[in-house]
Coordinates of C-alpha atoms and ligand atoms in Angstrom, one line a residue:
Chain F
M132 CA -28.8 -20.0 32.7
D133 CA -27.7 -23.5 31.6
F134 CA -24.8 -24.6 29.6
A135 CA -26.9 -25.3 26.5
S136 CA -28.3 -21.8 26.2
L137 CA -24.9 -20.4 27.0
S138 CA -23.2 -22.2 24.1
T139 CA -26.1 -21.5 21.8
Q140 CA -25.7 -17.8 22.5
L141 CA -21.9 -18.0 22.1
L142 CA -22.2 -19.7 18.7
V143 CA -24.8 -17.3 17.5
G144 CA -22.6 -14.4 18.6
L145 CA -19.6 -15.9 16.8
S146 CA -21.6 -16.4 13.6
R147 CA -22.7 -12.8 13.7
A148 CA -19.1 -11.9 14.3
M149 CA -18.2 -13.6 11.0
I150 CA -20.4 -11.2 9.1
L151 CA -19.0 -8.3 10.9
F152 CA -15.5 -9.6 10.2
I153 CA -16.1 -9.9 6.5
V154 CA -17.5 -6.4 6.3
C155 CA -14.8 -4.9 8.6
A156 CA -12.0 -6.7 6.9
G157 CA -13.0 -4.9 3.7
L158 CA -13.2 -1.5 5.4
S159 CA -9.9 -2.0 7.2
F160 CA -8.1 -3.1 4.0
I161 CA -9.3 0.1 2.3
L162 CA -8.2 2.1 5.3
G163 CA -4.8 0.5 5.3
V164 CA -3.9 0.6 1.6
L165 CA -5.8 3.7 0.4
R166 CA -6.0 5.6 3.7
V167 CA -9.6 6.3 2.9
P168 CA -12.2 6.1 5.7
N169 CA -15.0 5.0 3.6
I170 CA -18.3 5.8 5.2
A171 CA -20.1 4.6 2.2
H172 CA -18.9 1.1 3.0
G173 CA -22.1 0.4 4.9
S174 CA -24.2 1.5 1.8
L175 CA -22.3 -1.0 -0.3
Y176 CA -23.1 -3.7 2.3
M177 CA -26.8 -2.7 2.0
I178 CA -26.6 -2.8 -1.8
G179 CA -25.1 -6.3 -1.5
A180 CA -28.2 -7.4 0.6
F181 CA -30.7 -5.7 -1.8
A182 CA -28.9 -7.1 -4.9
A183 CA -29.0 -10.6 -3.3
Y184 CA -32.7 -10.1 -2.8
S185 CA -33.3 -9.1 -6.4
I186 CA -31.3 -11.9 -7.8
F187 CA -32.9 -14.4 -5.4
T188 CA -36.5 -13.3 -6.4
H189 CA -35.7 -13.2 -10.1
L190 CA -34.6 -16.8 -9.9
G191 CA -37.9 -17.9 -8.4
S192 CA -36.8 -17.8 -4.8
S193 CA -35.2 -21.2 -5.2
S194 CA -32.3 -22.7 -3.4
S195 CA -30.1 -22.3 -6.4
G196 CA -31.3 -18.7 -6.6
F197 CA -29.8 -18.2 -3.1
W198 CA -26.4 -19.6 -4.1
L199 CA -26.3 -17.6 -7.3
A200 CA -27.2 -14.4 -5.3
L201 CA -24.5 -15.1 -2.9
I202 CA -21.9 -15.1 -5.7
L203 CA -23.4 -12.4 -7.9
A204 CA -24.4 -9.8 -5.4
P205 CA -20.9 -9.1 -4.2
L206 CA -19.8 -8.9 -7.8
V207 CA -22.5 -6.3 -8.4
V208 CA -21.2 -4.3 -5.5
A209 CA -17.6 -4.7 -6.8
L210 CA -18.8 -3.3 -10.1
V211 CA -20.4 -0.3 -8.4
S212 CA -17.3 0.3 -6.5
L213 CA -15.1 0.1 -9.5
V214 CA -17.1 2.8 -11.2
A215 CA -17.0 4.9 -8.1
E216 CA -13.3 4.5 -7.8
R217 CA -12.4 5.3 -11.4
A218 CA -14.8 8.2 -11.7
L219 CA -14.4 9.8 -8.2
F220 CA -12.0 8.3 -5.7
C221 CA -9.0 8.1 -7.8
H222 CA -8.9 11.9 -8.1
L223 CA -9.1 12.4 -4.3
Y224 CA -6.4 10.2 -2.7
Q225 CA -4.1 13.2 -2.1
R226 CA -6.8 15.1 -0.2
E227 CA -6.7 15.2 3.6
H228 CA -8.7 12.8 5.7
L229 CA -11.4 15.3 6.6
M230 CA -12.2 15.9 3.0
L231 CA -12.3 12.2 2.3
L232 CA -14.6 11.7 5.2
L233 CA -17.0 14.4 3.9
F234 CA -16.7 13.0 0.4
T235 CA -17.5 9.4 1.4
F236 CA -20.3 10.7 3.6
A237 CA -21.8 12.4 0.6
L238 CA -21.4 9.2 -1.4
M239 CA -23.2 7.4 1.3
L240 CA -26.2 9.8 1.0
I241 CA -26.2 9.4 -2.8
L242 CA -26.0 5.6 -2.7
D243 CA -28.8 5.5 -0.1
D244 CA -31.0 7.6 -2.4
L245 CA -30.2 5.3 -5.3
V246 CA -31.1 2.3 -3.2
K247 CA -34.4 4.0 -2.3
I248 CA -35.2 4.7 -5.9
T249 CA -34.2 1.2 -7.1
W250 CA -35.7 -1.0 -4.4
G251 CA -38.2 1.3 -2.6
P252 CA -38.8 1.7 1.1
E253 CA -40.3 -1.8 1.7
Y254 CA -38.8 -4.5 3.8
C255 CA -37.4 -7.4 1.7
S256 CA -36.4 -10.8 2.7
V257 CA -34.4 -13.7 1.3
L258 CA -34.9 -17.3 2.3
A259 CA -32.0 -19.6 3.1
P260 CA -31.9 -22.7 0.9
N261 CA -33.4 -25.9 2.3
I262 CA -30.2 -27.4 3.5
L263 CA -29.5 -24.4 5.6
R264 CA -32.9 -24.3 7.3
G265 CA -33.7 -25.8 10.7
S266 CA -31.2 -26.4 13.4
V267 CA -28.5 -28.7 14.4
S268 CA -27.3 -29.9 17.8
M269 CA -23.8 -29.0 18.8
F270 CA -22.3 -29.4 22.3
G271 CA -25.8 -30.0 23.6
A272 CA -26.9 -26.7 22.2
S273 CA -29.2 -26.2 19.2
L274 CA -27.9 -23.9 16.5
P275 CA -29.6 -22.7 13.4
R276 CA -28.0 -24.3 10.4
Y277 CA -27.5 -20.9 8.7
N278 CA -25.4 -19.8 11.6
L279 CA -23.4 -22.9 11.4
F280 CA -22.9 -22.0 7.7
L281 CA -21.7 -18.6 8.6
L282 CA -19.3 -20.1 11.1
I283 CA -17.7 -22.1 8.2
V284 CA -17.7 -19.2 5.7
G285 CA -16.0 -16.7 8.1
P286 CA -12.8 -18.7 8.5
L287 CA -12.8 -19.6 4.8
V288 CA -12.9 -15.9 3.9
A289 CA -10.1 -15.3 6.5
I290 CA -8.0 -18.0 4.9
F291 CA -8.5 -16.6 1.4
L292 CA -7.7 -13.1 2.6
W293 CA -4.5 -14.4 4.3
L294 CA -3.5 -16.1 1.1
F295 CA -4.3 -13.1 -0.9
V296 CA -2.4 -10.6 1.2
N297 CA 0.6 -12.8 1.8
K298 CA 1.0 -14.9 -1.3
T299 CA -0.2 -12.9 -4.3
K300 CA 1.8 -10.2 -5.9
I301 CA -1.0 -7.7 -5.7
G302 CA -1.4 -8.5 -2.0
K303 CA 2.3 -7.9 -1.4
I304 CA 2.1 -4.6 -3.4
S305 CA -0.9 -3.6 -1.3
R306 CA 1.1 -4.1 1.9
A307 CA 3.9 -2.0 0.5
A308 CA 1.6 0.7 -0.8
A309 CA 0.0 0.9 2.6
V310 CA 3.3 2.2 4.0
D311 CA 5.0 4.0 1.1
R312 CA 3.0 4.5 -2.0
E313 CA 5.5 6.9 -3.6
M314 CA 8.3 4.3 -3.5
V315 CA 5.9 1.6 -4.9
G316 CA 5.6 3.9 -7.9
A317 CA 9.3 4.4 -8.1
V318 CA 9.9 0.7 -8.5
G319 CA 7.7 0.7 -11.6
I320 CA 4.3 -0.2 -10.3
N321 CA 1.2 1.7 -11.4
V322 CA -0.1 2.6 -8.0
S323 CA -3.3 3.9 -9.4
W324 CA -4.4 0.4 -10.5
V325 CA -3.3 -1.2 -7.3
F326 CA -5.5 1.3 -5.4
A327 CA -8.4 0.5 -7.7
A328 CA -7.9 -3.2 -7.1
A329 CA -7.6 -2.8 -3.4
F330 CA -10.8 -0.6 -3.3
V331 CA -12.8 -3.1 -5.3
I332 CA -11.7 -6.0 -3.2
G333 CA -12.6 -4.2 0.0
C334 CA -16.0 -3.3 -1.4
F335 CA -16.5 -6.9 -2.6
L336 CA -16.2 -7.9 1.0
A337 CA -18.9 -5.4 2.0
G338 CA -21.2 -6.9 -0.7
L339 CA -20.4 -10.4 0.4
G340 CA -21.3 -9.5 4.0
G341 CA -24.6 -8.0 2.8
A342 CA -25.4 -11.1 0.7
L343 CA -24.6 -13.3 3.7
V344 CA -26.7 -11.4 6.2
A345 CA -29.7 -11.2 3.8
P346 CA -31.4 -14.4 5.0
T347 CA -31.0 -13.4 8.7
V348 CA -32.5 -9.9 8.7
S349 CA -35.2 -7.9 7.0
I350 CA -33.4 -6.0 4.3
C351 CA -34.3 -2.4 4.5
L352 CA -33.1 1.2 4.2
G353 CA -31.1 2.1 7.2
M354 CA -29.3 -1.2 7.6
D355 CA -26.2 0.6 6.3
H356 CA -26.2 3.1 9.2
D357 CA -26.3 0.4 11.8
I358 CA -23.4 -1.5 10.4
I359 CA -21.1 1.4 9.5
I360 CA -21.0 2.6 13.1
E361 CA -20.2 -0.9 14.4
A362 CA -17.7 -1.4 11.6
F363 CA -15.8 1.8 12.4
L364 CA -15.7 0.9 16.1
I365 CA -14.4 -2.6 15.3
V366 CA -11.6 -1.5 13.0
T367 CA -10.6 1.1 15.6
I368 CA -10.3 -1.4 18.4
G369 CA -8.6 -3.8 16.1
G370 CA -6.1 -1.3 14.8
L371 CA -6.8 0.8 11.7
G372 CA -5.8 -0.9 8.5
N373 CA -5.1 -4.3 10.1
I374 CA -7.5 -7.0 8.8
W375 CA -6.6 -9.4 11.6
G376 CA -7.5 -6.6 14.0
A377 CA -10.9 -6.5 12.2
L378 CA -11.2 -10.2 13.0
V379 CA -10.3 -9.7 16.7
G380 CA -12.6 -6.7 17.0
S381 CA -15.5 -8.5 15.3
L382 CA -15.1 -11.4 17.7
I383 CA -15.1 -9.1 20.7
F384 CA -18.2 -7.3 19.4
G385 CA -20.1 -10.4 18.5
V386 CA -19.3 -12.4 21.7
T387 CA -19.9 -9.5 24.1
H388 CA -23.2 -8.8 22.4
S389 CA -24.4 -12.4 22.8
F390 CA -23.4 -12.5 26.5
G391 CA -25.3 -9.2 26.9
V392 CA -28.4 -11.0 25.5
L393 CA -28.0 -13.6 28.2
L394 CA -27.2 -11.4 31.1
W395 CA -29.4 -8.3 30.5
P396 CA -31.4 -8.8 27.4
Q397 CA -33.0 -5.3 27.3
F398 CA -29.6 -3.7 27.3
A399 CA -27.7 -6.3 25.3
I400 CA -26.5 -3.7 22.8
V401 CA -24.7 -1.8 25.5
F402 CA -22.2 -4.6 26.1
P403 CA -20.2 -4.4 22.9
Y404 CA -20.0 -0.7 23.2
A405 CA -18.7 -1.0 26.8
A406 CA -16.1 -3.5 25.5
V407 CA -15.1 -1.0 22.9
V408 CA -14.6 1.7 25.6
I409 CA -12.6 -0.6 27.7
V410 CA -10.3 -1.7 24.9
L411 CA -9.7 1.9 23.8
L412 CA -8.9 3.0 27.4
L413 CA -6.3 0.2 27.6
R414 CA -5.0 0.5 24.0
P415 CA -6.0 3.7 22.4
R416 CA -4.4 2.7 19.1
G417 CA -6.2 -0.6 18.9
L418 CA -5.2 -4.1 19.8
L419 CA -3.1 -5.0 16.8
K420 CA -0.5 -3.0 14.9
S421 CA -2.0 -0.2 12.8
V422 CA -0.4 1.3 9.7
W423 CA -1.8 4.7 10.6
Chain W
M264 CA 21.8 8.6 -21.9
L265 CA 20.6 11.3 -19.6
E266 CA 20.5 15.1 -20.3
V267 CA 19.1 17.4 -17.7
E268 CA 18.8 21.0 -18.9
G269 CA 18.0 24.0 -16.8
I270 CA 15.6 22.5 -14.4
H271 CA 13.9 24.5 -11.7
T272 CA 12.3 22.6 -8.9
Y273 CA 10.2 23.8 -6.0
Y274 CA 8.9 22.4 -2.7
G275 CA 5.7 24.2 -2.5
L276 CA 6.7 27.8 -2.7
S277 CA 10.4 27.4 -1.9
H278 CA 12.6 27.4 -4.9
I279 CA 15.3 24.7 -4.6
L280 CA 16.9 24.0 -7.9
F281 CA 17.9 27.0 -10.1
G282 CA 18.6 25.8 -13.6
V283 CA 20.5 22.6 -12.9
T284 CA 22.1 21.2 -16.0
L285 CA 24.0 17.9 -16.2
K286 CA 24.7 15.1 -18.6
V287 CA 25.4 11.4 -18.1
E288 CA 26.8 9.3 -20.9
R289 CA 26.1 5.6 -21.3
G290 CA 28.4 3.4 -19.3
E291 CA 29.7 6.2 -17.1
I292 CA 29.5 6.8 -13.4
V293 CA 28.9 10.4 -12.8
C294 CA 28.9 11.9 -9.3
L295 CA 27.0 14.9 -8.0
L296 CA 28.8 16.3 -5.0
G297 CA 27.7 19.0 -2.6
R298 CA 27.2 19.9 1.0
N299 CA 24.1 19.2 3.1
G300 CA 21.1 20.9 1.6
A301 CA 22.9 21.7 -1.6
G302 CA 20.1 20.0 -3.7
K303 CA 21.5 16.6 -4.6
T304 CA 18.6 14.6 -3.4
T305 CA 16.2 17.1 -5.0
T306 CA 18.0 16.7 -8.4
L307 CA 17.7 13.0 -8.3
K308 CA 14.0 13.2 -7.2
S309 CA 13.4 15.6 -10.1
I310 CA 14.8 13.2 -12.6
M311 CA 12.7 10.3 -11.1
G312 CA 9.6 12.4 -11.3
L313 CA 9.0 12.5 -7.6
T314 CA 9.3 16.2 -7.4
P315 CA 8.7 17.2 -11.1
P316 CA 10.5 20.4 -12.1
K317 CA 8.4 23.3 -13.1
Q318 CA 10.8 24.4 -15.9
G319 CA 13.5 22.9 -18.0
S320 CA 13.9 19.6 -19.8
I321 CA 15.0 16.1 -18.9
R322 CA 15.8 13.7 -21.7
F323 CA 16.4 10.0 -21.2
K324 CA 17.7 8.0 -24.2
G325 CA 16.7 11.0 -26.3
E326 CA 13.1 11.1 -25.1
E327 CA 11.7 14.0 -23.1
I328 CA 10.6 12.6 -19.7
S329 CA 10.0 15.6 -17.5
G330 CA 6.5 15.4 -16.0
M331 CA 6.2 11.7 -16.5
E332 CA 5.0 9.5 -13.6
P333 CA 7.7 7.7 -11.7
Y334 CA 6.3 4.2 -12.5
L335 CA 6.7 5.0 -16.2
L336 CA 10.2 6.2 -15.7
A337 CA 11.1 3.0 -13.8
R338 CA 9.7 1.0 -16.7
K339 CA 11.7 3.0 -19.2
G340 CA 14.8 2.0 -17.3
I341 CA 15.6 4.3 -14.5
G342 CA 16.3 2.8 -11.1
Y343 CA 16.1 4.9 -8.0
V344 CA 17.8 4.2 -4.7
P345 CA 16.7 6.9 -2.2
D346 CA 19.0 8.2 0.5
D347 CA 16.7 7.0 3.3
R348 CA 16.3 3.5 1.6
R349 CA 12.6 3.3 2.0
I350 CA 12.5 -0.4 2.2
F351 CA 9.0 -1.8 2.4
A352 CA 9.1 -2.7 6.1
D353 CA 6.1 -5.1 6.2
L354 CA 7.6 -7.2 3.4
T355 CA 10.4 -9.7 3.7
V356 CA 13.6 -9.1 1.8
G357 CA 12.5 -11.6 -0.9
E358 CA 9.2 -9.9 -1.3
N359 CA 10.8 -6.5 -1.5
L360 CA 12.7 -7.8 -4.5
E361 CA 9.7 -9.7 -6.0
I362 CA 7.4 -6.8 -6.2
A363 CA 10.1 -4.7 -7.9
A364 CA 10.8 -7.4 -10.5
R365 CA 10.1 -6.4 -14.1
Q366 CA 10.3 -9.0 -16.8
L367 CA 12.3 -8.2 -19.9
K368 CA 11.3 -9.4 -23.3
E369 CA 14.5 -11.2 -23.7
E370 CA 15.2 -13.8 -21.1
Q371 CA 18.3 -12.1 -19.7
G372 CA 18.1 -9.4 -17.0
W373 CA 18.1 -9.4 -13.3
S374 CA 16.5 -12.0 -11.2
K375 CA 16.5 -12.7 -7.5
E376 CA 19.3 -15.2 -8.0
K377 CA 21.6 -12.8 -9.9
V378 CA 21.0 -10.1 -7.3
Y379 CA 21.9 -12.5 -4.5
E380 CA 25.2 -13.2 -6.4
I381 CA 26.1 -9.6 -6.1
F382 CA 24.8 -9.2 -2.5
P383 CA 25.2 -12.7 -0.9
A384 CA 24.4 -11.3 2.5
L385 CA 20.8 -10.7 1.3
R386 CA 20.3 -14.4 0.5
D387 CA 20.8 -15.3 4.2
I388 CA 18.1 -12.9 5.4
E389 CA 15.7 -13.5 2.5
H390 CA 12.8 -14.3 4.9
R391 CA 13.4 -11.4 7.3
K392 CA 11.1 -8.5 7.4
G393 CA 12.4 -5.3 5.8
G394 CA 11.7 -3.4 9.0
C395 CA 14.2 -5.6 10.9
L396 CA 17.3 -5.0 8.8
S397 CA 20.4 -3.1 9.8
G398 CA 21.3 0.1 8.0
G399 CA 23.9 -1.5 5.8
E400 CA 21.5 -4.4 4.9
Q401 CA 18.8 -1.9 4.0
K402 CA 21.3 0.0 1.7
M403 CA 22.1 -3.3 -0.1
L404 CA 18.5 -4.2 -0.4
A405 CA 17.6 -0.8 -1.7
I406 CA 20.2 -1.2 -4.5
A407 CA 19.1 -4.8 -5.1
R408 CA 15.5 -3.7 -5.4
A409 CA 16.3 -1.1 -7.9
L410 CA 18.3 -3.6 -10.0
M411 CA 15.2 -5.9 -10.1
G412 CA 13.6 -3.4 -12.4
N413 CA 16.4 -3.9 -15.0
P414 CA 17.4 -0.3 -15.1
D415 CA 19.8 1.1 -17.6
L416 CA 20.4 4.1 -15.4
L417 CA 20.8 3.9 -11.7
L418 CA 20.2 7.0 -9.5
L419 CA 22.1 6.3 -6.3
D420 CA 21.5 8.7 -3.4
E421 CA 24.3 8.5 -0.8
P422 CA 24.8 4.8 -0.9
T423 CA 27.8 4.9 1.5
E424 CA 26.1 7.1 4.1
G425 CA 26.3 5.6 7.6
L426 CA 28.4 2.6 6.5
A427 CA 31.6 1.4 8.2
P428 CA 34.7 2.0 6.1
V429 CA 35.1 -1.7 5.3
L430 CA 31.6 -1.7 4.0
V431 CA 32.1 1.4 2.0
H432 CA 34.9 -0.3 0.1
A433 CA 32.8 -3.4 -0.4
L434 CA 30.0 -1.4 -1.7
E435 CA 32.4 0.5 -4.1
E436 CA 33.4 -2.9 -5.5
K437 CA 29.8 -3.8 -6.1
I438 CA 29.1 -0.5 -7.8
K439 CA 32.1 -1.1 -10.0
K440 CA 30.8 -4.5 -10.9
L441 CA 27.5 -3.0 -11.9
K442 CA 29.3 -0.6 -14.1
E443 CA 31.1 -3.5 -15.8
A444 CA 27.7 -5.2 -16.2
G445 CA 26.8 -2.2 -18.4
L446 CA 24.9 0.0 -16.0
T447 CA 25.1 3.8 -16.0
V448 CA 25.1 5.5 -12.6
L449 CA 24.4 8.9 -11.4
L450 CA 25.7 9.1 -7.8
A451 CA 24.8 11.8 -5.3
E452 CA 27.5 11.7 -2.6
Q453 CA 28.8 13.6 0.4
N454 CA 31.7 11.1 0.8
V455 CA 34.0 12.9 -1.7
R456 CA 36.8 10.4 -1.4
S457 CA 34.6 7.4 -2.2
A458 CA 32.9 9.3 -5.1
L459 CA 36.3 10.3 -6.6
R460 CA 37.4 6.7 -6.5
L461 CA 34.3 5.5 -8.4
S462 CA 33.4 8.2 -10.9
D463 CA 34.4 9.1 -14.4
H464 CA 32.9 12.6 -14.2
G465 CA 31.9 15.0 -11.5
Y466 CA 29.5 17.8 -10.9
I467 CA 29.5 20.1 -7.8
I468 CA 26.2 21.5 -6.8
D469 CA 25.7 24.3 -4.3
N470 CA 22.5 26.2 -3.3
G471 CA 20.6 24.5 -6.1
Q472 CA 23.1 25.5 -8.9
I473 CA 25.8 23.6 -10.6
R474 CA 29.1 25.3 -9.7
Y475 CA 31.6 23.0 -11.3
Q476 CA 31.9 20.2 -13.8
G477 CA 34.7 18.2 -15.2
S478 CA 36.5 14.9 -15.4
I479 CA 37.4 13.2 -12.2
E480 CA 41.2 13.9 -12.7
E481 CA 40.5 17.6 -13.0
L482 CA 38.4 17.5 -9.9
K483 CA 41.1 15.7 -8.0
E484 CA 43.6 18.3 -8.9
N485 CA 41.4 21.3 -8.4
E486 CA 41.9 21.7 -4.7
E487 CA 40.5 25.3 -4.6
V488 CA 37.1 24.2 -5.9
R489 CA 36.9 21.3 -3.5
K490 CA 37.8 23.6 -0.6
K491 CA 35.3 26.2 -1.6
Y492 CA 32.2 23.9 -2.1
L493 CA 33.0 20.7 -0.3
L494 CA 35.2 21.8 2.5
V495 CA 37.8 19.1 1.8
Ligands
ATP154 N1 10.2 18.2 1.6 C1 10.9 19.4 1.6 N2 10.2 20.6 1.7 C2 10.8 21.8 1.7 N3 12.1 21.9 1.5 C3 12.9 20.8 1.4 C4 12.3 19.5 1.4 N4 13.3 18.6 1.2 C5 14.4 19.4 1.0 N5 14.2 20.7 1.2 C6 15.1 21.7 1.1 O1 15.7 21.7 -0.2 C7 17.1 21.9 -0.1 C8 17.9 20.9 -0.8 O2 17.7 19.6 -0.2 P1 18.3 18.3 -0.7 O3 17.6 17.2 0.1 O4 18.2 18.2 -2.1 O5 19.8 18.4 -0.3 P2 21.0 17.3 -0.4 O6 22.0 17.9 -1.2 O7 20.4 16.0 -0.7 O8 21.5 17.3 1.1 P3 22.0 16.1 2.0 O9 23.4 15.9 1.6 O10 21.9 16.6 3.4 O11 21.2 14.9 1.7 C9 17.5 22.1 1.3 O12 17.6 23.4 1.6 C10 16.3 21.6 2.1 O13 16.0 22.3 3.2
MG155 MG1 20.3 14.1 0.2

């Protein structure tokens, strides 16, 4: 194993971690503010990928089609989630967690069927635009340009999230509502709309993750199940409701997976799960502070 | 300003308030006295809509408000300072105030600056997290936060609880200042002496029922009632 392949694997692992982070940050934000363990989050990620595919193909599979898909697909997901929130979720926040778990599970099944009806069971794919095809050399390693792009987008999203949570009024209100929603109401804030906004933002991130992953995978039914399990593990080891915990968890997951590929390729997928077990043995409540 | 009439409030199945009736006139400080568990906090929470009463009526500025959501009541001009403060621990002192700010149509009204003039100690800890404040600082912040909503009526639940005597006096001065600024206050207190110094009018509640009402002079003279319900 030489240094070049080591750093290639590391960078690929990190770029995959960026997608995980974007999806998990959304899941964790919803967990923190609304206290809803949203199993349908993976389905929204899948819808993001399929929507990106549809927008991309409608625009002649061009480069500009990709960029538009990247912007519009998360908005489509945000719209779907807004409808779901106003029609269903907003009546259920008082329920206990088990009920919410069952409810979001049901929503996942419904969304999966809707995806099957809309896009069919075939595999779809999206092409990255020209400037993101091919590879670049970094640190003596060759890295696909698209992965480099992900390595740039991930931190950008993190910065935007940080600014949103810490500098905007709605971000501050979200942090307050995560801990004491009743008191937020008592100071004159309509918590119902804060929750709607937080839910939509979290789901937007799921859609963004789906759109970003689209050129790197074959888009198909079932991609939601893979990600939702990983996502729940990641937010658990990071600390439920802590979006920086989602970042740490995603990095652990992505990097251990890529080292697994180097060390023992057939069983690469075991490595991140082993890392999860170790983290949870050492810190059962997750690495960073949880609001739960 | 506020008329509460015959409200009955429950926590689940347990019946806590039995027809509580009280009245607060504009510009007054009215205290609600009673022993532990008498129902003071529950009365304030019922007015704020946090534990809506099942029966009875609450009118604020002539409008029926019972059953309304707390955020609407806050916007109509009721400020609530809970007994356990409930500062937003993850937010800094400044942020706690910012998210509670409510712009008035006219330019006047409370702002962070004006609130800091009343509570200068808060200015020095503006960037500290709410979770890292002392009890007294939290008390001040809870009152300051309620002021940011530009209330006409302030519901104060045990503002002096757990404060050193010096601080109690300081806080009394601040509450008097707020009264001069035109605020109406309904004060739930165990600290009878402090309450008697501040208020214009008093109510005594026991076991979820109002047992006594009268002006503060009457209450000061009526030792028998005080002994019976307040043990002082
Ligand atoms: N969440 C609750 N669930 C059930 N019963 C409650 C709850 N909160 C308060 N009670 C009961 O309601 C009654 C009135 O409580 P309340 O908090 O209004 O008293 P209080 O006058 O504010 O007392 P203190 O001076 O100790 O604050 C008490 O008997 C208490 O046990
Ligand atoms: Mg009380």
